[in-house]
Coordinates of C-alpha atoms and ligand atoms in Angstrom, one line a residue:
X17 CA -39.5 -6.5 6.9
X18 CA -40.2 -5.1 3.4
X19 CA -38.7 -7.4 0.7
X20 CA -36.9 -5.4 -2.0
X21 CA -35.3 -6.8 -5.1
X22 CA -32.6 -4.3 -5.9
X23 CA -29.9 -6.9 -6.3
X24 CA -29.9 -10.7 -6.4
X25 CA -28.0 -10.9 -3.1
X26 CA -30.9 -9.1 -1.3
X27 CA -33.0 -12.2 -1.8
X28 CA -30.3 -14.8 -1.2
X29 CA -29.7 -18.3 -2.6
X30 CA -32.8 -20.1 -1.1
X31 CA -35.2 -17.4 -2.2
X32 CA -33.8 -17.3 -5.7
X33 CA -34.2 -21.1 -6.0
X34 CA -37.8 -20.8 -4.7
X35 CA -38.5 -18.0 -7.3
X36 CA -37.1 -20.1 -10.1
X37 CA -39.2 -23.1 -9.1
X38 CA -42.4 -21.0 -8.8
X39 CA -41.7 -19.4 -12.2
X40 CA -41.3 -22.7 -13.9
X41 CA -44.5 -24.2 -12.2
X42 CA -46.6 -21.2 -13.2
X43 CA -45.3 -21.2 -16.7
X44 CA -46.2 -24.8 -17.2
X45 CA -49.6 -24.4 -15.6
X46 CA -50.8 -21.9 -18.2
X47 CA -49.5 -23.3 -21.4
X48 CA -51.8 -22.4 -24.3
X49 CA -53.9 -20.0 -22.3
X50 CA -54.6 -16.5 -23.7
X51 CA -51.8 -14.3 -22.4
X52 CA -54.0 -11.8 -20.6
X53 CA -55.9 -14.5 -18.6
X54 CA -55.1 -14.5 -14.9
X55 CA -53.5 -17.6 -13.4
X56 CA -56.0 -19.9 -11.7
X57 CA -55.2 -18.6 -8.2
X58 CA -54.8 -14.9 -9.2
X59 CA -52.5 -14.4 -6.1
X60 CA -52.1 -10.7 -6.5
X61 CA -55.7 -9.8 -7.0
X62 CA -56.3 -6.3 -5.7
X63 CA -52.6 -5.4 -5.9
X64 CA -51.1 -2.6 -8.0
X65 CA -47.5 -2.2 -9.2
X66 CA -46.3 1.3 -10.1
X67 CA -43.5 1.4 -12.7
X68 CA -41.1 4.3 -13.1
X69 CA -39.0 4.5 -16.3
X70 CA -36.1 6.9 -16.6
X71 CA -34.8 5.0 -19.6
X72 CA -36.3 3.2 -22.7
X73 CA -37.7 -0.3 -22.4
X74 CA -39.7 -2.8 -24.4
X75 CA -39.3 -6.1 -22.6
X76 CA -39.3 -4.8 -19.0
X77 CA -42.3 -2.6 -19.5
X78 CA -44.5 -5.2 -21.2
X79 CA -43.4 -8.2 -19.2
X80 CA -44.0 -6.5 -15.9
X81 CA -47.4 -5.3 -17.1
X82 CA -48.4 -8.7 -18.3
X83 CA -47.0 -10.4 -15.2
X84 CA -49.3 -8.3 -13.0
X85 CA -52.3 -9.1 -15.2
X86 CA -51.5 -12.8 -15.0
X87 CA -51.2 -12.6 -11.2
X88 CA -54.6 -10.9 -11.0
X89 CA -53.2 -7.4 -10.3
X90 CA -52.8 -4.1 -12.2
X91 CA -50.1 -1.6 -13.1
X92 CA -49.5 2.1 -13.4
X93 CA -46.7 2.9 -15.8
X94 CA -44.9 6.3 -15.6
X95 CA -42.1 7.9 -17.5
X96 CA -40.1 10.0 -15.0
X97 CA -40.2 13.0 -17.4
X98 CA -43.9 13.3 -16.9
X99 CA -43.7 12.9 -13.1
X100 CA -42.8 15.6 -10.6
X101 CA -39.7 13.5 -10.1
X102 CA -38.6 14.8 -13.5
X103 CA -39.0 18.4 -12.1
X104 CA -36.9 17.8 -9.0
X105 CA -39.2 16.2 -6.4
X106 CA -36.9 14.0 -4.4
X107 CA -36.8 10.3 -4.7
X108 CA -37.5 10.0 -1.0
X109 CA -40.7 12.0 -1.2
X110 CA -41.8 10.1 -4.3
X111 CA -41.2 6.9 -2.4
X112 CA -43.3 8.0 0.6
X113 CA -46.2 9.2 -1.6
X114 CA -46.3 6.2 -4.0
X115 CA -46.2 3.9 -1.0
X116 CA -49.6 5.3 0.1
X117 CA -51.2 4.4 -3.3
X118 CA -49.6 1.2 -4.6
X119 CA -48.4 -2.2 -3.3
X120 CA -45.0 -2.3 -5.0
X121 CA -42.8 -0.1 -7.2
X122 CA -40.5 -1.0 -10.0
X123 CA -37.9 1.5 -11.2
X124 CA -35.6 1.7 -14.2
X125 CA -33.0 4.4 -13.7
X126 CA -29.5 5.5 -14.7
X127 CA -28.4 5.7 -11.1
X128 CA -28.3 2.7 -8.9
X129 CA -28.4 4.9 -5.8
X130 CA -31.8 6.2 -6.8
X131 CA -33.2 2.7 -6.8
X132 CA -31.5 2.1 -3.4
X133 CA -33.0 5.3 -2.1
X134 CA -36.4 4.5 -3.4
X135 CA -36.2 1.2 -1.5
X136 CA -34.9 3.0 1.6
X137 CA -37.8 5.5 1.8
X138 CA -40.7 3.4 0.4
X139 CA -42.7 1.2 2.8
X140 CA -43.7 -1.1 -0.1
X141 CA -41.3 -3.5 -2.0
X142 CA -39.1 -1.9 -4.7
X143 CA -37.8 -3.8 -7.7
X144 CA -34.8 -2.9 -9.8
X145 CA -35.8 -2.9 -13.5
X146 CA -32.3 -2.0 -14.5
X147 CA -29.8 0.5 -13.3
X148 CA -26.3 1.5 -14.5
X149 CA -25.0 -1.1 -12.1
X150 CA -27.2 -4.2 -12.3
X151 CA -30.1 -5.9 -14.0
X152 CA -31.3 -8.6 -11.6
X153 CA -34.7 -9.3 -13.3
X154 CA -32.9 -10.0 -16.6
X155 CA -30.7 -12.6 -14.9
X156 CA -33.7 -14.3 -13.2
X157 CA -35.0 -14.9 -16.8
X158 CA -31.6 -16.1 -17.9
X159 CA -31.4 -18.5 -15.0
X160 CA -34.8 -19.8 -15.8
X161 CA -33.8 -20.3 -19.4
X162 CA -30.6 -22.2 -18.4
X163 CA -32.7 -24.4 -16.0
X164 CA -35.1 -25.2 -18.9
X165 CA -32.3 -26.1 -21.3
X166 CA -29.7 -27.7 -19.0
X167 CA -31.9 -29.0 -16.1
X168 CA -29.6 -27.5 -13.6
X169 CA -27.8 -24.3 -12.8
X170 CA -24.9 -25.1 -10.4
X171 CA -21.6 -26.0 -11.9
X172 CA -22.3 -24.9 -15.5
X173 CA -19.6 -22.7 -17.0
X174 CA -20.8 -19.2 -18.2
X175 CA -18.7 -17.1 -20.6
X176 CA -19.4 -13.4 -21.1
X177 CA -18.0 -11.6 -24.2
X178 CA -17.9 -7.8 -24.4
X179 CA -18.5 -4.9 -22.2
X180 CA -18.1 -5.3 -18.4
X181 CA -21.6 -3.8 -17.8
X182 CA -24.7 -4.0 -15.6
X183 CA -25.8 -7.3 -17.0
X184 CA -22.5 -8.9 -16.4
X185 CA -22.5 -7.6 -12.8
X186 CA -25.8 -9.4 -12.1
X187 CA -24.5 -12.6 -13.8
X188 CA -21.4 -12.5 -11.6
X189 CA -23.5 -12.0 -8.5
X190 CA -25.8 -14.9 -9.5
X191 CA -22.8 -17.1 -10.1
X192 CA -21.6 -16.5 -6.5
X193 CA -25.1 -17.2 -5.1
X194 CA -26.0 -20.3 -7.2
X195 CA -22.5 -21.7 -7.6
X196 CA -21.5 -21.4 -11.2
X197 CA -18.2 -20.1 -12.5
X198 CA -18.1 -17.0 -14.8
X199 CA -15.4 -16.1 -17.2
X200 CA -15.6 -12.8 -18.9
X201 CA -13.7 -11.8 -22.0
X202 CA -13.4 -8.1 -22.3
X203 CA -10.8 -5.5 -23.3
X204 CA -8.6 -3.8 -20.8
X205 CA -10.3 -0.7 -19.5
X206 CA -13.9 -2.0 -20.0
X207 CA -13.9 -4.4 -17.0
X208 CA -16.8 -4.9 -14.6
X209 CA -16.6 -3.0 -11.3
X210 CA -14.0 -4.1 -8.8
X211 CA -16.5 -4.0 -5.9
X212 CA -18.9 -6.3 -7.7
X213 CA -16.1 -8.9 -8.4
X214 CA -14.8 -8.6 -4.9
X215 CA -18.3 -9.1 -3.3
X216 CA -18.8 -12.2 -5.5
X217 CA -15.5 -13.7 -4.6
X218 CA -16.1 -12.9 -0.9
X219 CA -19.3 -15.1 -1.2
X220 CA -17.1 -17.9 -2.7
X221 CA -17.9 -17.0 -6.4
X222 CA -15.4 -18.1 -9.1
X223 CA -14.9 -15.3 -11.5
X224 CA -12.1 -15.0 -14.1
X225 CA -11.1 -12.3 -16.6
X226 CA -9.6 -13.4 -19.9
X227 CA -8.3 -10.9 -22.4
X228 CA -8.5 -13.5 -25.3
X229 CA -12.0 -14.1 -26.4
X230 CA -11.2 -17.8 -27.3
X231 CA -9.9 -18.4 -23.7
X232 CA -13.1 -16.8 -22.3
X233 CA -15.5 -19.0 -24.3
X234 CA -13.5 -22.2 -24.2
X235 CA -15.7 -25.1 -23.1
X236 CA -18.5 -22.9 -21.9
X237 CA -22.0 -24.2 -21.4
X238 CA -23.6 -20.8 -21.6
X239 CA -22.4 -17.9 -23.8
X240 CA -23.7 -14.4 -23.2
X241 CA -23.1 -11.0 -24.6
X242 CA -24.9 -7.6 -24.6
X243 CA -24.7 -4.3 -26.4
X244 CA -21.3 -2.6 -26.3
X245 CA -22.9 0.8 -25.7
X246 CA -25.4 0.7 -22.9
X247 CA -28.2 3.3 -22.5
X248 CA -26.9 6.6 -21.3
X249 CA -23.4 5.9 -22.6
X250 CA -21.9 8.0 -25.4
X251 CA -21.4 6.3 -28.7
X252 CA -17.6 5.9 -29.0
X253 CA -15.8 4.6 -32.0
X254 CA -12.8 3.8 -29.8
X255 CA -14.9 1.5 -27.6
X256 CA -16.5 -0.3 -30.6
X257 CA -13.0 -0.9 -32.0
X258 CA -11.8 -2.3 -28.7
X259 CA -14.8 -4.6 -28.5
X260 CA -14.5 -6.1 -32.0
X261 CA -12.3 -9.0 -31.0
X262 CA -15.0 -10.1 -28.6
X263 CA -17.8 -10.2 -31.2
X264 CA -19.7 -13.5 -30.9
X265 CA -19.2 -15.1 -34.3
X266 CA -19.9 -18.7 -35.5
X267 CA -16.1 -19.3 -35.5
X268 CA -15.9 -18.2 -31.9
X269 CA -19.0 -20.1 -30.8
X270 CA -17.4 -23.5 -31.9
X271 CA -14.9 -23.1 -29.0
X272 CA -17.7 -23.4 -26.5
X273 CA -19.2 -26.9 -25.7
X274 CA -21.1 -28.3 -28.7
X275 CA -24.4 -28.1 -26.8
X276 CA -23.7 -24.6 -25.4
X277 CA -26.6 -22.1 -25.5
X278 CA -26.4 -18.5 -26.5
X279 CA -28.1 -15.8 -24.4
X280 CA -28.6 -12.0 -25.1
X281 CA -30.8 -9.8 -23.0
X282 CA -31.8 -7.8 -26.1
X283 CA -32.0 -5.3 -27.7
X284 CA -29.2 -6.7 -29.9
X285 CA -27.0 -4.7 -32.2
X286 CA -26.6 -7.3 -34.9
X287 CA -23.2 -7.1 -36.6
X288 CA -21.6 -5.6 -33.5
X289 CA -21.6 -7.8 -30.3
X290 CA -23.1 -10.8 -32.2
X291 CA -23.5 -11.9 -35.8
X292 CA -26.8 -12.8 -37.4
X293 CA -25.5 -16.3 -37.8
X294 CA -25.1 -16.8 -34.1
X295 CA -28.2 -14.9 -32.8
X296 CA -30.4 -16.6 -35.3
X297 CA -28.6 -19.9 -35.1
X298 CA -29.6 -23.2 -33.4
X299 CA -27.7 -22.5 -30.2
X300 CA -29.5 -19.2 -29.6
X301 CA -32.3 -19.4 -27.1
X302 CA -33.0 -15.6 -27.0
X303 CA -36.8 -15.8 -27.6
X304 CA -37.3 -18.2 -24.7
X305 CA -35.0 -15.9 -22.7
X306 CA -37.2 -12.9 -23.6
X307 CA -40.4 -14.8 -22.8
X308 CA -39.0 -15.8 -19.5
X309 CA -38.8 -12.2 -18.3
X310 CA -42.5 -12.5 -17.8
X311 CA -42.4 -15.8 -15.9
X312 CA -39.4 -15.0 -13.8
X313 CA -40.8 -11.6 -12.8
X314 CA -44.1 -13.1 -11.7
X315 CA -42.1 -15.1 -9.2
X316 CA -40.1 -11.9 -8.1
X317 CA -43.4 -10.1 -7.6
X318 CA -44.8 -12.9 -5.5
X319 CA -41.6 -13.1 -3.4
X320 CA -41.6 -9.3 -2.8
X321 CA -45.2 -9.3 -1.8
X322 CA -44.8 -12.2 0.7
X323 CA -46.5 -14.9 -1.4
X324 CA -43.4 -17.0 -1.7
X325 CA -41.1 -18.1 1.2
Ligands
CP16 N1 -33.6 -6.8 -21.7 C1 -34.3 -5.7 -21.4 O1 -34.3 -5.2 -20.2 O2 -35.0 -5.1 -22.4 P1 -35.8 -3.7 -22.4 O3 -34.7 -2.7 -22.4 O4 -36.5 -3.7 -23.7 O5 -36.6 -3.6 -21.2
NVA17 N1 -26.6 -3.1 -20.8 C1 -27.8 -2.7 -21.5 C2 -28.9 -3.6 -21.2 C3 -30.2 -3.2 -21.9 C4 -31.4 -4.1 -21.5 C5 -28.1 -1.2 -21.0 O1 -28.0 -0.9 -19.9 O2 -28.5 -0.4 -21.9

């Protein structure tokens, strides 16, 4: 069966753990090497990943490209506007055709259903590089970062401050699969999707909403935020005003555990969801987190292509 990575639950707990272990091992094995040098075993030699972008990207685009180079493979990067997809060719036909040329497809799209349909009609693995609903590759990097700093994942308390968006959805999903509780502090009306919370709880996940930012962050091991206005959303002064009490400031950060780490998927809107003092502060591990996109995605690619159990 084709292994797709549309959401974390597609892979399941055991595979996620295997991917994190593989990511860590590969990262350690190439410390100090030039970044474009293939890993010693070049496990994806001869393989090509096609990437479709319907939205902007810096990290996802470059980290997947370098991931394939390090695994010994190659990439083809396409913006949907320059594809026939942008002129109305269906996602199903696009999936069928690309499957005849490449070994795997990554898509970044505004519509989760498009990613699901691409996976449905493709005969090669499809990876979600962000949709309006989820961002599983980002959370793989976040989990790897937490593992590096905390030496474990299960049982750590995560606190999310801000918009109930795609990134939070994948964190909640990860919490239910890898057994860590998630508290989210967000204003009424900007909550994560009910079905995502319900699915996580059905898997035994512990998820709690707090309307007070201080209650959300209290005693957290991991503090996370993201932009208040995601790609494709209209800039709304009303939303920015509602989010302001959830800004991650130094005075809020002290309510977390003293050794709490701060994560942000980037790009950041400094002075909105987080202050310079926090994002540039000693608890911030955002550059390791960004680097870990590369290492985590190498493991996702290996899993999708049947090179990891
Ligand atoms: N975090 C993330 O996905 O970054 P890009 O939008 O730059 O890919
Ligand atoms: N929530 C953000 C994440 C960007 C990486 C967005 O969807 O724009």
